Amino acid sequence: MMESMEIDREKAPFTGEENKETKPIVVVLVGLPGSGKSTFSDEVMRISSRPWARVCQDTINNGKSGTKIQCLSVAATALKDGKSVFIDRCNIDREQRADFLKLGGQQTEKHAVVLDHPAKLCISRSVKRTGHEGNLQGGKAAAVVNQMVPKKELPKLSEGFDRITFCHDERDVKEAVNVYGSLSPLDSLPSGCFGQKKSDAKIQLGIMKFLKKVDPSGNAGSDPTVRQKCSPNKLSVGEDTVLQRSKMDSAALEKVGKSNELDITSTSGANSANSIPTLAFPSISTADFQFNLEKASDIIVEKVEEFIGRIGKARLVLVDLSQGSKILSLVKTKAAQKNIDSNKFFTFVGDITRLHSQRGLHCNVIANAANWRLKPGGGGVNAAIFKAAGSALEIATKEKAVSLSPGKSVVVPLPSSSPLFAREGVTHVIHVLGPNMNPMRPDCLKDDYVQGCKILREAYSSLFEGFVSIVRSHGVASIHNSGRPLESGGFQEVIPTNDDQKAKREADYESERSKKYKGLRLDLKSGASSLMDEEKIQDKSVNMTKSWASWAQALHDVAMHPNKHKNVILEISDDVLVMNDAYPKAQRHLLVLARVDGLDSIADICREHVPLLKTMHAVGLKWAVKFLNENKSLSFRLGYHSVPSMRQLHLHVISQDFDSIHLKNKKHWNSFTTPFFLDSVVVIKELEDVGRVTLKDDKCLAMELRCHRCRSAHPNIPRLKSHISSCQAPFSADLLQNGRLVSSTGCFCYQTIA
């Protein structure tokens, strides 16, 4: 509901007055005794760099209870001293708040923070507390709360407030504390009403459960009301009968009883703004990509100026999470110098995944500074967006593209099942990849800013073209659509997947296949490693550009929740774990799993993962050596499948005898003896040299059966097995020279990988 702090006001993002002092704020706290008003103000004042004064009627008279007039006098003095003020009173109705809204005149902003907790909770807190400033505790406090509930009147903007924030639970309170605690002396907050429940609900949600009995007739003379049937002078503290006299409109009560959701409302201007198509985008080249900020800000403003006339009434918003963001400051200044319409383009501080719920800024399209793999993981914006959108975004992205080139973008319609859609109203995510100047990431340009600026211009052009295509072809109200960009959209979907009809057939097949393998899960009760039968999965020719089905999640579950699978784990550390392959294709066959969420396969790794892969290799090598000490006739290869059938990055440590009853068909054999099997040492070197791994498609699995030693061809698996049991031909020179083979007489390459 709340927000990280904001520097730039949505209505006037480019004032050009950097040194102008922001108006002081009078924050009127509204809440029943025990709702946490004093705690709220104390917490804000503890962490804030802005000067605050707390005006509490319980202590206003030299530490004793005072009067409202004294509170007004002290508050006025604090405002003259340049301080912002918390009015720590119950302020339960409009009349109690009215005089405080006159403080400071138009030179002061008027805010309300409503701690709208259930009366039952407030009574419980009040009864239990001791040493309260105003001595409002025990049964006396319960009686006061009980008397106040029927009089409670939630504040409205029409009273004269610039901003009202409603807090319904501790999470809301914590976020509100962070918002006001982050305000520097020059910061301001957008106006409007945030987090309010249904406007016609005058009592708290769930109050029906708090009443012991309700008069079913609802009659009290000519004034229909709902009354609790109990003695007006009797209190039962700590039970559900503490409310005695509650006059509530029965229609309002019925609506409250049916309401289970928060409805964020705002001023009329904010409401009209919510209907404007809006693209929120981060700086796609800075942060981890380490692009020069001055050059990046020039290009952002240049491209905004180029596209601002093509988006109609739509808006572009540059977003950053940091209050002191240099890129926002640079762009803001340069946009003001070019007189770019601040209603169409402005900067904004906040979490791009919670702009509506926390900041009141509705953006139906957000941009993601993606990685080339179009996968979750890493950090920053990419990780945050994938996490906020849930698996629905990953699935939808795979249907559109499986990778992205620098300077390009891809528009992905967000399914309504996504939390980002439901909570924030985001209908599209545009993945865009900018240039990279970070030597630790793929495709580093090594400070070649001629090429870098060219790519960055292409990236922003592609991003804005994608947004234009959404606005023109879908409109703001259209949510469910094909997501196909216009021919003239100017953005590129790299490595597209199959067409819609083929995708539908595959989805139908996947659904049937999921049903077939529904029962193939971890059976850990026996204490044996009985993971899903990978050999059966390989037989079905999975299209791995699709999302992972439920049956392919077993390894991921082990890696993420090892405590549930202790009986199948041979070794575990913070980074990796080791287990036997449940259906080994040789005498010795281990899996070394990466314990990193978001690394589903070898396709997800880049240069930054080299240390992890070296760790996996070292652990696998250690086990290979252990087995060699037990049986010197064995030899091993360590490697990855180009397209694995099971989710979670895992390294195979497999002996080269291939003596196993589970090796049954051509795909089993070819997955370990053709280029489809990527040797660990080769993967690590390629990552270190070029930052990515060259993958082989599953056509390798259909190759003819050949002996992995002498390369002789064989018509079927039985004939091949008969041959390899006696073949004494040496392994290929390539395996030996490149250290891909581990044996007692051969090479133990990468034993000491740094």
mmCIF file of N, CA, C and O in Angstrom, residues 116 149-154 156 198-205 247-249 252-253 256:
data_model
loop_
_atom_site.group_PDB
_atom_site.id
_atom_site.type_symbol
_atom_site.label_atom_id
_atom_site.label_comp_id
_atom_site.label_asym_id
_atom_site.label_seq_id
_atom_site.Cartn_x
_atom_site.Cartn_y
_atom_site.Cartn_z
ATOM 1 N N ASP A 116 -5.986 2.141 11.011
ATOM 2 C CA ASP A 116 -7.351 1.599 11.006
ATOM 3 C C ASP A 116 -7.352 0.130 11.423
ATOM 4 O O ASP A 116 -7.759 -0.745 10.662
ATOM 5 N N VAL A 149 -15.728 3.783 19.243
ATOM 6 C CA VAL A 149 -15.973 3.053 17.995
ATOM 7 C C VAL A 149 -17.169 3.591 17.216
ATOM 8 O O VAL A 149 -17.082 3.837 16.007
ATOM 9 N N PRO A 150 -18.332 3.813 17.857
ATOM 10 C CA PRO A 150 -19.482 4.303 17.081
ATOM 11 C C PRO A 150 -19.279 5.712 16.529
ATOM 12 O O PRO A 150 -19.945 6.106 15.574
ATOM 13 N N LYS A 151 -18.367 6.485 17.145
ATOM 14 C CA LYS A 151 -18.154 7.869 16.717
ATOM 15 C C LYS A 151 -17.099 7.986 15.632
ATOM 16 O O LYS A 151 -16.887 9.071 15.080
ATOM 17 N N LYS A 152 -16.429 6.885 15.349
ATOM 18 C CA LYS A 152 -15.302 6.925 14.420
ATOM 19 C C LYS A 152 -15.741 7.366 13.034
ATOM 20 O O LYS A 152 -16.669 6.818 12.450
ATOM 21 N N GLU A 153 -15.037 8.359 12.503
ATOM 22 C CA GLU A 153 -15.333 8.900 11.174
ATOM 23 C C GLU A 153 -14.015 9.022 10.413
ATOM 24 O O GLU A 153 -13.150 9.817 10.779
ATOM 25 N N LEU A 154 -13.869 8.226 9.386
ATOM 26 C CA LEU A 154 -12.623 8.230 8.628
ATOM 27 C C LEU A 154 -12.457 9.553 7.896
ATOM 28 O O LEU A 154 -13.424 10.122 7.396
ATOM 29 N N LYS A 156 -11.508 12.413 5.054
ATOM 30 C CA LYS A 156 -11.688 12.522 3.608
ATOM 31 C C LYS A 156 -10.870 13.697 3.088
ATOM 32 O O LYS A 156 -10.595 14.655 3.821
ATOM 33 N N LYS A 198 -13.558 0.375 0.919
ATOM 34 C CA LYS A 198 -14.742 0.932 0.291
ATOM 35 C C LYS A 198 -15.196 2.184 1.035
ATOM 36 O O LYS A 198 -15.353 2.181 2.248
ATOM 37 N N SER A 199 -15.428 3.251 0.285
ATOM 38 C CA SER A 199 -15.697 4.536 0.908
ATOM 39 C C SER A 199 -16.972 4.558 1.723
ATOM 40 O O SER A 199 -17.143 5.376 2.609
ATOM 41 N N ASP A 200 -17.912 3.661 1.435
ATOM 42 C CA ASP A 200 -19.168 3.676 2.179
ATOM 43 C C ASP A 200 -19.133 2.739 3.380
ATOM 44 O O ASP A 200 -20.113 2.565 4.077
ATOM 45 N N ALA A 201 -17.985 2.119 3.649
ATOM 46 C CA ALA A 201 -17.855 1.246 4.804
ATOM 47 C C ALA A 201 -17.333 2.049 5.980
ATOM 48 O O ALA A 201 -16.176 2.397 6.035
ATOM 49 N N LYS A 202 -18.209 2.385 6.909
ATOM 50 C CA LYS A 202 -17.850 3.289 7.997
ATOM 51 C C LYS A 202 -17.279 2.568 9.212
ATOM 52 O O LYS A 202 -16.894 3.191 10.178
ATOM 53 N N ILE A 203 -17.294 1.244 9.184
ATOM 54 C CA ILE A 203 -16.734 0.490 10.295
ATOM 55 C C ILE A 203 -15.707 -0.482 9.771
ATOM 56 O O ILE A 203 -15.606 -0.703 8.575
ATOM 57 N N GLN A 204 -14.949 -1.065 10.672
ATOM 58 C CA GLN A 204 -13.853 -1.916 10.259
ATOM 59 C C GLN A 204 -14.332 -3.244 9.694
ATOM 60 O O GLN A 204 -15.366 -3.770 10.079
ATOM 61 N N LEU A 205 -13.544 -3.762 8.761
ATOM 62 C CA LEU A 205 -13.813 -5.068 8.198
ATOM 63 C C LEU A 205 -13.788 -6.116 9.299
ATOM 64 O O LEU A 205 -12.913 -6.136 10.138
ATOM 65 N N LYS A 247 -23.805 1.980 16.953
ATOM 66 C CA LYS A 247 -24.843 2.326 15.988
ATOM 67 C C LYS A 247 -24.219 2.285 14.607
ATOM 68 O O LYS A 247 -23.352 3.076 14.306
ATOM 69 N N MET A 248 -24.712 1.367 13.799
ATOM 70 C CA MET A 248 -24.137 1.193 12.464
ATOM 71 C C MET A 248 -25.254 1.030 11.456
ATOM 72 O O MET A 248 -26.216 0.313 11.712
ATOM 73 N N ASP A 249 -25.080 1.667 10.356
ATOM 74 C CA ASP A 249 -26.051 1.538 9.282
ATOM 75 C C ASP A 249 -26.049 0.103 8.788
ATOM 76 O O ASP A 249 -25.023 -0.448 8.454
ATOM 77 N N ALA A 252 -24.533 -0.483 5.389
ATOM 78 C CA ALA A 252 -23.072 -0.384 5.430
ATOM 79 C C ALA A 252 -22.475 -1.631 6.034
ATOM 80 O O ALA A 252 -21.453 -2.137 5.596
ATOM 81 N N LEU A 253 -23.117 -2.144 7.078
ATOM 82 C CA LEU A 253 -22.632 -3.351 7.732
ATOM 83 C C LEU A 253 -22.635 -4.523 6.774
ATOM 84 O O LEU A 253 -21.710 -5.320 6.718
ATOM 85 N N VAL A 256 -19.761 -4.126 4.409
ATOM 86 C CA VAL A 256 -18.494 -4.454 5.066
ATOM 87 C C VAL A 256 -18.339 -5.950 5.202
ATOM 88 O O VAL A 256 -17.277 -6.513 5.002
#
